[in-house]
Coordinates of C-alpha atoms in Angstrom, one line a residue:
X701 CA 28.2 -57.3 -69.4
X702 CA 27.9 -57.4 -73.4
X703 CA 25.2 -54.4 -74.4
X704 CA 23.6 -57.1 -76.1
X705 CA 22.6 -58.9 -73.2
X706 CA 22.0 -54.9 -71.6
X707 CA 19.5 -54.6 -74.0
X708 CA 17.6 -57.5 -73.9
X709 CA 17.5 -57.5 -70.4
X710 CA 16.1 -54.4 -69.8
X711 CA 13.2 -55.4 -72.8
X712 CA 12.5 -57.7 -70.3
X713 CA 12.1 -55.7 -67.6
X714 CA 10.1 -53.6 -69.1
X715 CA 7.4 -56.1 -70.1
X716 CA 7.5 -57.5 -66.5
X717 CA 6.8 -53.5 -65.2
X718 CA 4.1 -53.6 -68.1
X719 CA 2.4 -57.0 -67.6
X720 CA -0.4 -55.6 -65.1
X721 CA -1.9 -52.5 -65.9
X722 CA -4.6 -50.5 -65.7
X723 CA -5.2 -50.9 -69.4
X724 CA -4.9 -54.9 -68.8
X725 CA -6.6 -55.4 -65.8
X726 CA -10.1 -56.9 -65.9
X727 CA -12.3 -54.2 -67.0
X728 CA -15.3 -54.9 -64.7
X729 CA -13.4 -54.0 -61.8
X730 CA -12.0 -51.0 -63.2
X731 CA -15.8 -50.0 -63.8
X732 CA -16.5 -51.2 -60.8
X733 CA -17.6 -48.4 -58.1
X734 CA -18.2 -49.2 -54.0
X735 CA -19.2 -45.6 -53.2
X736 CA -19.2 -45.8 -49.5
X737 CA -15.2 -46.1 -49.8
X738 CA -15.1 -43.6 -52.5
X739 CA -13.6 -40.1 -53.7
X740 CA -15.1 -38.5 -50.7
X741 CA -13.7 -40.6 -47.9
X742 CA -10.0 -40.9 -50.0
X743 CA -10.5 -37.0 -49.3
X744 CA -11.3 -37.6 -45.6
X745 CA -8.7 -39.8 -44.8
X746 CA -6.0 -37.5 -46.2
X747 CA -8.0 -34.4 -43.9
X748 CA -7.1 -37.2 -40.8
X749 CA -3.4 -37.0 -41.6
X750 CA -3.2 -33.5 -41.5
X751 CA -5.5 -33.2 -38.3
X752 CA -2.2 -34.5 -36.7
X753 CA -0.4 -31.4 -37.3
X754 CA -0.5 -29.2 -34.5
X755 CA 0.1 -26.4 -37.1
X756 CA -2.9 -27.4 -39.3
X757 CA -5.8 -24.3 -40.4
X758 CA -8.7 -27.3 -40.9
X759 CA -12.2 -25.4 -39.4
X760 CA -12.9 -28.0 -37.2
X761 CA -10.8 -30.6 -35.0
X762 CA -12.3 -33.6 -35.2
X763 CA -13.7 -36.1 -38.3
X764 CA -17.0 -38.0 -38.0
X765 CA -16.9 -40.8 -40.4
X766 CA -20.8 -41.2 -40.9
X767 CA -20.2 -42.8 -44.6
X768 CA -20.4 -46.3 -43.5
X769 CA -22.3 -48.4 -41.0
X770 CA -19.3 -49.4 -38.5
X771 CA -20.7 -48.6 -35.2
X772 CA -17.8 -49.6 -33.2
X773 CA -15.8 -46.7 -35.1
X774 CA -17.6 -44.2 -33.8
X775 CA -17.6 -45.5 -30.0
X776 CA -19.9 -48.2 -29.9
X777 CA -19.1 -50.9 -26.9
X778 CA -19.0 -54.4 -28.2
X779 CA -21.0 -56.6 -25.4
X780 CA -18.9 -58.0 -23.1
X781 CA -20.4 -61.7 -22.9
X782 CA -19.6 -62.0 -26.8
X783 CA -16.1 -60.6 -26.2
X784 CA -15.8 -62.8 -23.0
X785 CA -16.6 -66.1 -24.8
X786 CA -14.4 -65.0 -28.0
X787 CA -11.5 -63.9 -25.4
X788 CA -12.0 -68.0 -23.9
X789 CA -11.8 -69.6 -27.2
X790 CA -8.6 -67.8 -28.5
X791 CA -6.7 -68.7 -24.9
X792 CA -8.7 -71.8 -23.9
X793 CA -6.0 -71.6 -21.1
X794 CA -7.8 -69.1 -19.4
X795 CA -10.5 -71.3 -18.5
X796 CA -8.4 -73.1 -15.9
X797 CA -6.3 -69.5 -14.5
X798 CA -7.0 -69.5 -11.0
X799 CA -9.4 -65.7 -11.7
X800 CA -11.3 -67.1 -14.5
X801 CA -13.9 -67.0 -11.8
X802 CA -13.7 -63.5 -11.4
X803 CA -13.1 -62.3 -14.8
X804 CA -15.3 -64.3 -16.5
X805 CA -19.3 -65.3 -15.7
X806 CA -20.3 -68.7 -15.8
X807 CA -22.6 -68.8 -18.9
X808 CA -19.0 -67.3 -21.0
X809 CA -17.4 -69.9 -19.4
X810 CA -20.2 -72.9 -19.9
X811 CA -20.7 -71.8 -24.0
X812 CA -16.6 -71.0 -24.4
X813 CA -16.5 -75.0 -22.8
X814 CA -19.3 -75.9 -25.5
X815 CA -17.8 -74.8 -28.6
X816 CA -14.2 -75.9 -27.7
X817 CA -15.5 -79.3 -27.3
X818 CA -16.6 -79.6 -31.1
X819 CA -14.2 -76.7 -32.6
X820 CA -11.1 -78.2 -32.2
X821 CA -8.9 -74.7 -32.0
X822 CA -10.0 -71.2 -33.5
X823 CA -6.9 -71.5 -35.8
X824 CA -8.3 -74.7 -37.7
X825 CA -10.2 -74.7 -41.2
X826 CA -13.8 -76.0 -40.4
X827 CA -16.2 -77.4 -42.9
X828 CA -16.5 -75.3 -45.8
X829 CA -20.6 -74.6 -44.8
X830 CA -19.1 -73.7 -41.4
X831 CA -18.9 -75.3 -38.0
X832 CA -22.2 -78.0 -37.3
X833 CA -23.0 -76.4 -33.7
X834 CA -23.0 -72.6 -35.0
X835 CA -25.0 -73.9 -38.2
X836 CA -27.2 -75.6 -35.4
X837 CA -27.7 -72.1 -33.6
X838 CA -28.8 -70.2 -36.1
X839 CA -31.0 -72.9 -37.4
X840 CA -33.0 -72.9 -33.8
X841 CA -32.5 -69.2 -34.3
X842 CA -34.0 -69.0 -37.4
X843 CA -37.1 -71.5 -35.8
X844 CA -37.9 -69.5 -33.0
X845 CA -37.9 -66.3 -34.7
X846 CA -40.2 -67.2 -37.4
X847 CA -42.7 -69.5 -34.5
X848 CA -41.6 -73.1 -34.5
X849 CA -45.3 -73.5 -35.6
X850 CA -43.8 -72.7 -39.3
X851 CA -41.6 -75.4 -38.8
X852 CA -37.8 -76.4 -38.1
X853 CA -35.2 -74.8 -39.8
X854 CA -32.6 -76.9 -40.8
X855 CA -29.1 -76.5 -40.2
X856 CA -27.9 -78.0 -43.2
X857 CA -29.3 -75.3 -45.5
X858 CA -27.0 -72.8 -43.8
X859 CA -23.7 -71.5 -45.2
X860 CA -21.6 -69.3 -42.4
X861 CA -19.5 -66.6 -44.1
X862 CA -17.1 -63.7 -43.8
X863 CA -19.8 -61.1 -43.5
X864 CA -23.2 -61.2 -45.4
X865 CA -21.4 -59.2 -48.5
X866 CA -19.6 -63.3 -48.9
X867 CA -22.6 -64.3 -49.4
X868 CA -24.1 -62.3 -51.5
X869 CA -20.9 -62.3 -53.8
X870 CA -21.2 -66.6 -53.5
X871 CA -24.9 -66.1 -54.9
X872 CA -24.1 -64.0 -57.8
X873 CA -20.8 -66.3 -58.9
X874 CA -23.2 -69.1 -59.3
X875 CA -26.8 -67.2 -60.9
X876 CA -24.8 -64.8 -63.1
X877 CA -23.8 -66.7 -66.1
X878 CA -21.4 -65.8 -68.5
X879 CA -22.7 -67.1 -71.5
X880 CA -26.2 -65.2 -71.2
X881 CA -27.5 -61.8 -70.7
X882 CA -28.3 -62.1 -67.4
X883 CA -29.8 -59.8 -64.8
X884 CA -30.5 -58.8 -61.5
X885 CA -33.1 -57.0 -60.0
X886 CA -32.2 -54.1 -57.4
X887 CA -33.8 -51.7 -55.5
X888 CA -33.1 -47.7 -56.1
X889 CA -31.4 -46.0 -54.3
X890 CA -29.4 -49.5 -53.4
X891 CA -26.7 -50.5 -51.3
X892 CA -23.9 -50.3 -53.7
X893 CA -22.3 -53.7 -53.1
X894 CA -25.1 -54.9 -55.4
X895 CA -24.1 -52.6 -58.5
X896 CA -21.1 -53.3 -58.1
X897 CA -20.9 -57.1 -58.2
X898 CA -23.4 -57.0 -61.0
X899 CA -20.5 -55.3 -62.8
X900 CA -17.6 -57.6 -62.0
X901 CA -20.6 -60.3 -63.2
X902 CA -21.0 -58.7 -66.4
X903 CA -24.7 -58.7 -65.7
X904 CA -27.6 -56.0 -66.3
X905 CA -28.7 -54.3 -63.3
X906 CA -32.4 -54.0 -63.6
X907 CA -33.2 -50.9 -61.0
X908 CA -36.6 -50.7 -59.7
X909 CA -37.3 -47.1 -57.9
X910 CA -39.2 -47.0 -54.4
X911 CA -41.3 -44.3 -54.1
X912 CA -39.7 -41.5 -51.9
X913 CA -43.3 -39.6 -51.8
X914 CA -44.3 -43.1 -49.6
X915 CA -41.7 -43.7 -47.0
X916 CA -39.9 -45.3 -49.7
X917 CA -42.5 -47.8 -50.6
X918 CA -41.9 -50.9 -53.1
X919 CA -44.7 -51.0 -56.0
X920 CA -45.6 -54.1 -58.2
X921 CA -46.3 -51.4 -60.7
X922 CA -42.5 -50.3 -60.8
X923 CA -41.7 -54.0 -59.7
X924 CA -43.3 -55.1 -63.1
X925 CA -42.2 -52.1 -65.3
X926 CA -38.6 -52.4 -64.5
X927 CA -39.0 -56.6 -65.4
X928 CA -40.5 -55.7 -68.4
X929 CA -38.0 -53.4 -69.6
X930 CA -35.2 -55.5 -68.8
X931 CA -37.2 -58.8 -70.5
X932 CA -37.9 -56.2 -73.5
X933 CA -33.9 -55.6 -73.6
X934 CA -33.5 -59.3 -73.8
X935 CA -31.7 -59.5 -70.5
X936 CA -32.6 -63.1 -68.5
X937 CA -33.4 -61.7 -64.8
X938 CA -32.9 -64.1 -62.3
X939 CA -33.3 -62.9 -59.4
X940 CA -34.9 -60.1 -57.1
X941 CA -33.0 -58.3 -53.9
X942 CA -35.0 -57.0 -51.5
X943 CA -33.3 -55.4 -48.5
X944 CA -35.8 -55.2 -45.4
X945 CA -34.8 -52.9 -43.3
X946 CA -33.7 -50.9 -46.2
X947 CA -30.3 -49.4 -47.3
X948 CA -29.8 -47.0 -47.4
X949 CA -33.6 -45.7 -47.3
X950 CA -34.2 -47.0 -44.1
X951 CA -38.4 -48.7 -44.7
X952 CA -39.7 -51.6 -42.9
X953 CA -41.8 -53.4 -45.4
X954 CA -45.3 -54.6 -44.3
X955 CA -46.6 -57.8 -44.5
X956 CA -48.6 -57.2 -47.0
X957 CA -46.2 -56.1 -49.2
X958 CA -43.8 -58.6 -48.5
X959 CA -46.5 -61.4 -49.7
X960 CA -46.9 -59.0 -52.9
X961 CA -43.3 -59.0 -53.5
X962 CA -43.5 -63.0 -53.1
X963 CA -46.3 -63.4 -55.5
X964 CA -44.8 -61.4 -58.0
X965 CA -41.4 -63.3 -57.6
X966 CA -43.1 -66.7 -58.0
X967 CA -45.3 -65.4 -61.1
X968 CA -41.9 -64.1 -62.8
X969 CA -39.9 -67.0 -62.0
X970 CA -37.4 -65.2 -60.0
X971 CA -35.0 -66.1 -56.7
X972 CA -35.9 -63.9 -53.9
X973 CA -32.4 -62.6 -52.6
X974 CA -33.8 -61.3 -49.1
X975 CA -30.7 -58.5 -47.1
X976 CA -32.5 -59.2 -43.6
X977 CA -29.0 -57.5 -41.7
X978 CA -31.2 -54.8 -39.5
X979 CA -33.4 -57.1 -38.6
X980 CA -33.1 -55.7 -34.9
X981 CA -32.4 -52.1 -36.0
X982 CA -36.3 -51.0 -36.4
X983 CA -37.6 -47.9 -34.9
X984 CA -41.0 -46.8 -36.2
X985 CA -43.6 -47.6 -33.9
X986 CA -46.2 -48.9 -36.8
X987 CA -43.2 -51.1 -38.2
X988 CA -42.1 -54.2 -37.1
X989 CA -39.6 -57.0 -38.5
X990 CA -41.2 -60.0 -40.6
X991 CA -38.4 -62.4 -42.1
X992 CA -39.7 -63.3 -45.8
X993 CA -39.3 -66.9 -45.1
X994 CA -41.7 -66.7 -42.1
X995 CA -44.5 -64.4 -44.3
X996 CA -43.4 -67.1 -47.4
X997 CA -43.9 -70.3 -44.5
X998 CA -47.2 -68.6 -43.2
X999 CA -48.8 -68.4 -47.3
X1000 CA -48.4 -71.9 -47.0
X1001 CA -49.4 -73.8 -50.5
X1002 CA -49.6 -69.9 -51.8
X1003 CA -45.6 -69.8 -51.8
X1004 CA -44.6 -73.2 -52.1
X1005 CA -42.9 -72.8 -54.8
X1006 CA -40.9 -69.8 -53.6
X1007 CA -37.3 -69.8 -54.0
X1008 CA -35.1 -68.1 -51.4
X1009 CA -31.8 -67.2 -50.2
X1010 CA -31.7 -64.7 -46.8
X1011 CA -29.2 -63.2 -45.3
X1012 CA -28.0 -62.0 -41.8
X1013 CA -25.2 -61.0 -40.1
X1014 CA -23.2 -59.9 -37.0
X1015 CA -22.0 -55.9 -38.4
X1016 CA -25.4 -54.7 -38.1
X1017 CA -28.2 -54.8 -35.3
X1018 CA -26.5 -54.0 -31.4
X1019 CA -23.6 -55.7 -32.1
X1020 CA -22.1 -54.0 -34.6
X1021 CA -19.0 -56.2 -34.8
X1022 CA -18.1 -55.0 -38.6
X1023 CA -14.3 -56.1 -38.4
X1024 CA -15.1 -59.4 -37.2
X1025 CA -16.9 -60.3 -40.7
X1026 CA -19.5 -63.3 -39.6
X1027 CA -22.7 -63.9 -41.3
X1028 CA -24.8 -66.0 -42.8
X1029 CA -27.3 -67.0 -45.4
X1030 CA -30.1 -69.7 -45.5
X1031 CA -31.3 -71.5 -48.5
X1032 CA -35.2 -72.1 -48.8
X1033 CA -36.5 -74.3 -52.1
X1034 CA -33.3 -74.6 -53.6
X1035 CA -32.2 -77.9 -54.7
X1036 CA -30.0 -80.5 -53.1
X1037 CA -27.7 -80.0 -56.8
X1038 CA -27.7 -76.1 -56.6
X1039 CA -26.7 -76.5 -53.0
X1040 CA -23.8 -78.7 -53.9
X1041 CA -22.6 -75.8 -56.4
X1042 CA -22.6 -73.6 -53.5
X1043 CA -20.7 -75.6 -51.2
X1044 CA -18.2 -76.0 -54.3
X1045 CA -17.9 -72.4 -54.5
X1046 CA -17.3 -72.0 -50.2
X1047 CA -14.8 -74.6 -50.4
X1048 CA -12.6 -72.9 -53.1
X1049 CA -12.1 -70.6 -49.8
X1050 CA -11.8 -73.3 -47.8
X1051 CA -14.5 -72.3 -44.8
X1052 CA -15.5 -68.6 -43.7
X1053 CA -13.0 -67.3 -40.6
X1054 CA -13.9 -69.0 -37.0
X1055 CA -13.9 -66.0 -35.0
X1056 CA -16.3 -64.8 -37.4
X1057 CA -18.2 -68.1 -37.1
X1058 CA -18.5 -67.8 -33.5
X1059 CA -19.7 -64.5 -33.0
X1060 CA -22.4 -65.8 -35.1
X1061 CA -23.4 -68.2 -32.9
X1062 CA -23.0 -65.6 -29.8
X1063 CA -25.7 -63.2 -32.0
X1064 CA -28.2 -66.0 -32.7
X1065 CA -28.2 -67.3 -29.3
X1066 CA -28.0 -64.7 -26.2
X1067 CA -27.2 -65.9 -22.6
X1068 CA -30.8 -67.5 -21.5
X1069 CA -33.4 -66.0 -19.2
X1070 CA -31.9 -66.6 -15.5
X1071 CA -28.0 -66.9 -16.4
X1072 CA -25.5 -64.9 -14.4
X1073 CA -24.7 -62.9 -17.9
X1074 CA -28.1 -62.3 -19.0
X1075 CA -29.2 -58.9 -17.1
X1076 CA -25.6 -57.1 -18.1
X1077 CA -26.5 -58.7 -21.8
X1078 CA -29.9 -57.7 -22.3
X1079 CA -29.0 -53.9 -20.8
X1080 CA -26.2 -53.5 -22.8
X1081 CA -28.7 -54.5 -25.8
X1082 CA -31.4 -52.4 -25.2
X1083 CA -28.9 -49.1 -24.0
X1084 CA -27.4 -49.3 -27.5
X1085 CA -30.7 -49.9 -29.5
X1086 CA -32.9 -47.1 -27.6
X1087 CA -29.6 -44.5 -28.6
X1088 CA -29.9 -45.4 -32.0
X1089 CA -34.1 -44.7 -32.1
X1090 CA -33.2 -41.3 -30.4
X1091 CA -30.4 -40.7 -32.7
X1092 CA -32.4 -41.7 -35.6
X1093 CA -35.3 -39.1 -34.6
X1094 CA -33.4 -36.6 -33.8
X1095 CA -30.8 -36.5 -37.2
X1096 CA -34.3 -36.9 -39.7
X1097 CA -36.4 -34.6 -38.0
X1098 CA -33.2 -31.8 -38.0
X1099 CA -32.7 -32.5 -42.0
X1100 CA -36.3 -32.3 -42.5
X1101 CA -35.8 -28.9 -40.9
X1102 CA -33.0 -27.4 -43.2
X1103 CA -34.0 -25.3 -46.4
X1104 CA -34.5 -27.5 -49.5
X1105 CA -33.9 -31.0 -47.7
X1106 CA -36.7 -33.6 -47.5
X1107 CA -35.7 -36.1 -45.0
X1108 CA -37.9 -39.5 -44.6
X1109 CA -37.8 -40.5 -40.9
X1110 CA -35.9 -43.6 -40.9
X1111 CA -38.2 -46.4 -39.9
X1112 CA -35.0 -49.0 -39.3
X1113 CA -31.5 -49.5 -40.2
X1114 CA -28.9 -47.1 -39.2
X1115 CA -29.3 -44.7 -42.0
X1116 CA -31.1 -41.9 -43.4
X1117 CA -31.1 -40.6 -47.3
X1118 CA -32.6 -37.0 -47.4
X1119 CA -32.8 -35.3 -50.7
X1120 CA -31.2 -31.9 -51.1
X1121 CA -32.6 -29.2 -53.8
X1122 CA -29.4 -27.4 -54.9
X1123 CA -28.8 -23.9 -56.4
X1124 CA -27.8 -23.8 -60.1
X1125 CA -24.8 -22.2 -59.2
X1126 CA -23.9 -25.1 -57.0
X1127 CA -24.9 -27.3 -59.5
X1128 CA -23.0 -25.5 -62.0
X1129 CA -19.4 -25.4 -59.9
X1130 CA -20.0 -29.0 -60.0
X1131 CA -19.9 -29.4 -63.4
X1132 CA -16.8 -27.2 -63.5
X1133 CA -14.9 -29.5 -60.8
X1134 CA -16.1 -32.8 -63.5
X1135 CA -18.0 -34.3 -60.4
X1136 CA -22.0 -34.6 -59.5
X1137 CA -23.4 -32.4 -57.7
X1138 CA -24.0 -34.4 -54.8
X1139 CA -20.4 -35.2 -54.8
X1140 CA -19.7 -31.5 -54.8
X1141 CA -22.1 -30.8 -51.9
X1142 CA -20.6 -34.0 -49.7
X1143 CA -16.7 -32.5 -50.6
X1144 CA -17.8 -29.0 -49.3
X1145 CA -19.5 -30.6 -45.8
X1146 CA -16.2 -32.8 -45.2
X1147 CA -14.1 -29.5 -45.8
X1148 CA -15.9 -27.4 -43.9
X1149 CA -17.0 -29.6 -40.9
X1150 CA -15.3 -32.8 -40.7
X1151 CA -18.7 -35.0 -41.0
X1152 CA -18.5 -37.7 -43.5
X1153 CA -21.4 -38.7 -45.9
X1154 CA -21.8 -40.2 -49.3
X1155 CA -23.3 -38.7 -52.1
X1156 CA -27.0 -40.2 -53.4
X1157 CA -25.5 -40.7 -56.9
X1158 CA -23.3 -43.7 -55.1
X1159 CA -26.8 -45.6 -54.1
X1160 CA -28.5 -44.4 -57.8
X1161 CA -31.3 -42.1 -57.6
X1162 CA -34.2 -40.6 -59.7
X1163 CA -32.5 -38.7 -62.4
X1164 CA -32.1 -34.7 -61.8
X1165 CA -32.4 -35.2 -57.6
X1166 CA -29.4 -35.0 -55.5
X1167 CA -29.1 -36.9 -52.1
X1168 CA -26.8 -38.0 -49.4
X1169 CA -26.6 -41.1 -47.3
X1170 CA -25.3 -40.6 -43.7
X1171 CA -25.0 -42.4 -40.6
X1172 CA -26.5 -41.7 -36.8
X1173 CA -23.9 -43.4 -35.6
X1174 CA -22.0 -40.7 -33.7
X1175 CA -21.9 -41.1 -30.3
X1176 CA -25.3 -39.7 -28.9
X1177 CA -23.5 -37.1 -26.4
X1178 CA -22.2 -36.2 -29.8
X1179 CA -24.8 -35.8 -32.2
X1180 CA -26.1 -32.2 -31.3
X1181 CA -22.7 -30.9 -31.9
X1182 CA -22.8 -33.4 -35.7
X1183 CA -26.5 -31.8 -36.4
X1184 CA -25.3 -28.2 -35.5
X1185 CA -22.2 -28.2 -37.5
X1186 CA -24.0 -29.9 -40.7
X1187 CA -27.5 -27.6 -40.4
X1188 CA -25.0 -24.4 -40.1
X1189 CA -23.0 -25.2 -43.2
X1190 CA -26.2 -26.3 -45.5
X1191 CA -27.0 -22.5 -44.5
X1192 CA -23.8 -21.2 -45.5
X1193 CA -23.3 -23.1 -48.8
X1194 CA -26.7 -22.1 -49.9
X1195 CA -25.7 -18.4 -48.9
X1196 CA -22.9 -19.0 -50.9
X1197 CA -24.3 -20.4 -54.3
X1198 CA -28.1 -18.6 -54.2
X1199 CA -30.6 -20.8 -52.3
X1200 CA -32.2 -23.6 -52.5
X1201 CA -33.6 -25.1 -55.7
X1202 CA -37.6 -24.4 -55.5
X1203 CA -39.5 -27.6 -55.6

């Protein structure tokens, strides 16, 4: 071959090796940061592959991932009418075997019958807002949970999706403009999925702090100060997320509160983005789940003119079933020609998964009172939600214990957030290692004891305090032996670098 031809063939090679780079990528994902699949579990994950060596010299023999809410990870049973009715849908052949009888109860067999009689096969694209008799579920759902008093939901404001996280990333494609300085209001500390699609939106994240000293509390004050700052920035804020239960804080807002947080949005002109996903994961005994559309519904000409966009979903709750990604989110006050914008956007994606779509339908609509499922069902529900109250006792009351942790009792969710008053020399090693100190602190519990958590400076936090989001996930038989091994290494790395900060 001429060197000619050599040479301008391997010119072109190059540029093809070149053409996507870091350097050329979109920028706003490179800034981008998720923090629950961050540094720290990269770290953990490379620790798993060398738990396999027989031969290893790790301190402990086991890794509890307690960075992320994925319950079925760590040992959680999925319920077996959900799988039973998912199992009759994929094989709708089974229905006819000769032990369908025996392997499956009536009521799986009865709603696996239903939704193959309007979902033609599992494999199939549905309508891009999801299949009509799931969408019909959760609407009845949605209307008995609330008090059919409020009145009907209706199915057609509904979009199913791959998880709520679809959803919420559909909402901020079509609010987030590029053409304006837009914003978005988000609680702090925050579930990072917000941050981060604020970022990929090129949008201002307008951070509003709950108050720690107050179970995490949401003030107008700091509701209003952190508007105001943005407003004086000139950033255009459109919207206001609110996620009840919280994440990763764990508060139950109060009624009162919520119709506070309504006002204000309806004063300001803002969409109330509502992340209702532990809506069944409440444990304080004072606290108790209120939907904002039923506290909007029950203002009555007080929040007429609220608008709305909640969101649910199947990873969270009893069932847990993160790899399945179904969710949901309703649209209240939002007009027919936003609606159609959204519908544009879903059908881009052609239609959220079925399986997904499905379980949706199995969450919003149990097996009834009487059926031959409903007494496994409803103890399989309640087993799995009283273990996570006692876990959740048991992990914030031992952190509350530990020398300079503070550790709010986590009133719902599956999460708790304690702050952690570190030595200067800690502090200082940080610095020398280029990471934050609450990264340095997670790195040295995951070394030393095999228990995943995230660092607070993932979820944002009040500047110069140092937290860490973790899980009670663990299997219960399980979490004396996680609490142990975490409280005796706080007391060795303070050893180690000096104490605890005073407060």
């Amino acid at each position: 071959m001429p060197s000619a031809l050599l040479s301008l063939l391997s010119l072109g090679l190059a540029a093809v090796a070149h053409s996507l780079s870091l350097d050329t990528l979109n920028q706003r994902l490179v800034e981008a940061e998720y923090a629950v699949r961050g540094p720290v579990v990269d770290l953990a994950k490379e620790l798993a592959v060398e738990l396999k060596d027989p031969d290893n010299s790790l301190p402990f023999d086991q890794l509890y991932f307690c960075n992320i809410g994925n319950p079925q990870a760590l040992g959680q049973k999925p319920l077996t009418f959900n799988r039973e009715v998912l199992a009759l849908v994929q094989m709708p052949s089974l229905l006819q075997a000769p032990e369908a009888k025996a392997l499956f109860s009536k009521t799986a067999r009865d709603r696996a019958t239903a939704y193959l009689e309007t979902i033609p096969a599992v494999g199939a694209y549905s309508d891009s807002q999801g299949h009509q008799i799931v969408r019909n579920e959760v609407a009845k759902f949605i209307t008995q949970r609330d008090g059919p008093e409020l009145g009907e939901a209706d199915p057609s404001k509904i979009f199913l999706t791959d998880g709520a996280s679809a959803g919420v990333k559909m909402i901020y494609q079509a609010a987030l403009r590029e053409d304006h300085k837009d914003g978005i209001m988000v609680p702090i500390p925050q579930y990072p999925l917000y941050s981060a699609l604020a970022t990929m939106s090129g949008a201002h994240l307008a951070g509003y702090y709950l108050d720690e000293d107050h179970r995490w509390a949401t003030y107008l004050k700091e509701l209003q100060s952190s508007l105001d700052k943005a407003r004086a920035d000139d950033v255009e804020v459109r919207a206001l997320v609110v996620i009840n239960p919280g994440n990763p804080t764990g508060q139950c807002l109060t009624p009162d509160l919520q119709k506070q947080i309504i006002q204000f949005c309806m004063r300001e002109n803002l969409v109330l983005l509502a992340d209702e996903v532990y809506q069944e994961n409440v444990y304080a005994d004072d606290r108790e789940f209120n939907s904002f559309r039923k506290v909007a519904l029950q203002m009555g000409a007080d929040a007429k003119d609220l608008q709305l966009i909640s969101f649910h979903s199947i990873s969270k709750g009893f069932l847990g079933e993160c790899g399945l990604r179904g969710g949901y989110f309703q649209l209240h006050n939002i007009p027919d020609e936003v609606q159609a914008q959204l519908k544009k956007i879903a059908s881009i994606s052609l239609c959220s998964n079925i399986v997904g779509q499905i379980s949706v339908g199995l969450m919003v609509n149990p097996p009834a009172e009487g059926s031959d499922a409903r007494n496994e069902y409803v103890a399989q529900r309640d087993g799995i939600l009283s273990s996570l109250k006692r876990r959740a006792k048991a992990l914030s009351a031992a952190l509350g214990k530990l020398e300079g942790v503070t550790c709010n009792e986590a009133e719902g969710a599956m999460y708790v957030f304690p702050q952690i008053r570190l030595p200067p020399a800690a502090i200082e090693a940080a610095e020398a290692q280029g990471v934050t100190p609450d990264t340095f602190y997670c790195t040295s519990v995951l070394r030393n004891t095999g228990i995943v958590i995230v660092p607070g400076s993932g979820f944002k936090q009040v500047d110069g305090t140092y937290h860490f989001r973790t899980t009670f996930l663990p299997p219960e038989d399980k979490m004396d032996d996680v609490i142990a091994s975490l409280s005796e290494y706080h007391s060795k790395f303070l050893a180690q670098y000096g104490g605890a900060k005073e407060l």
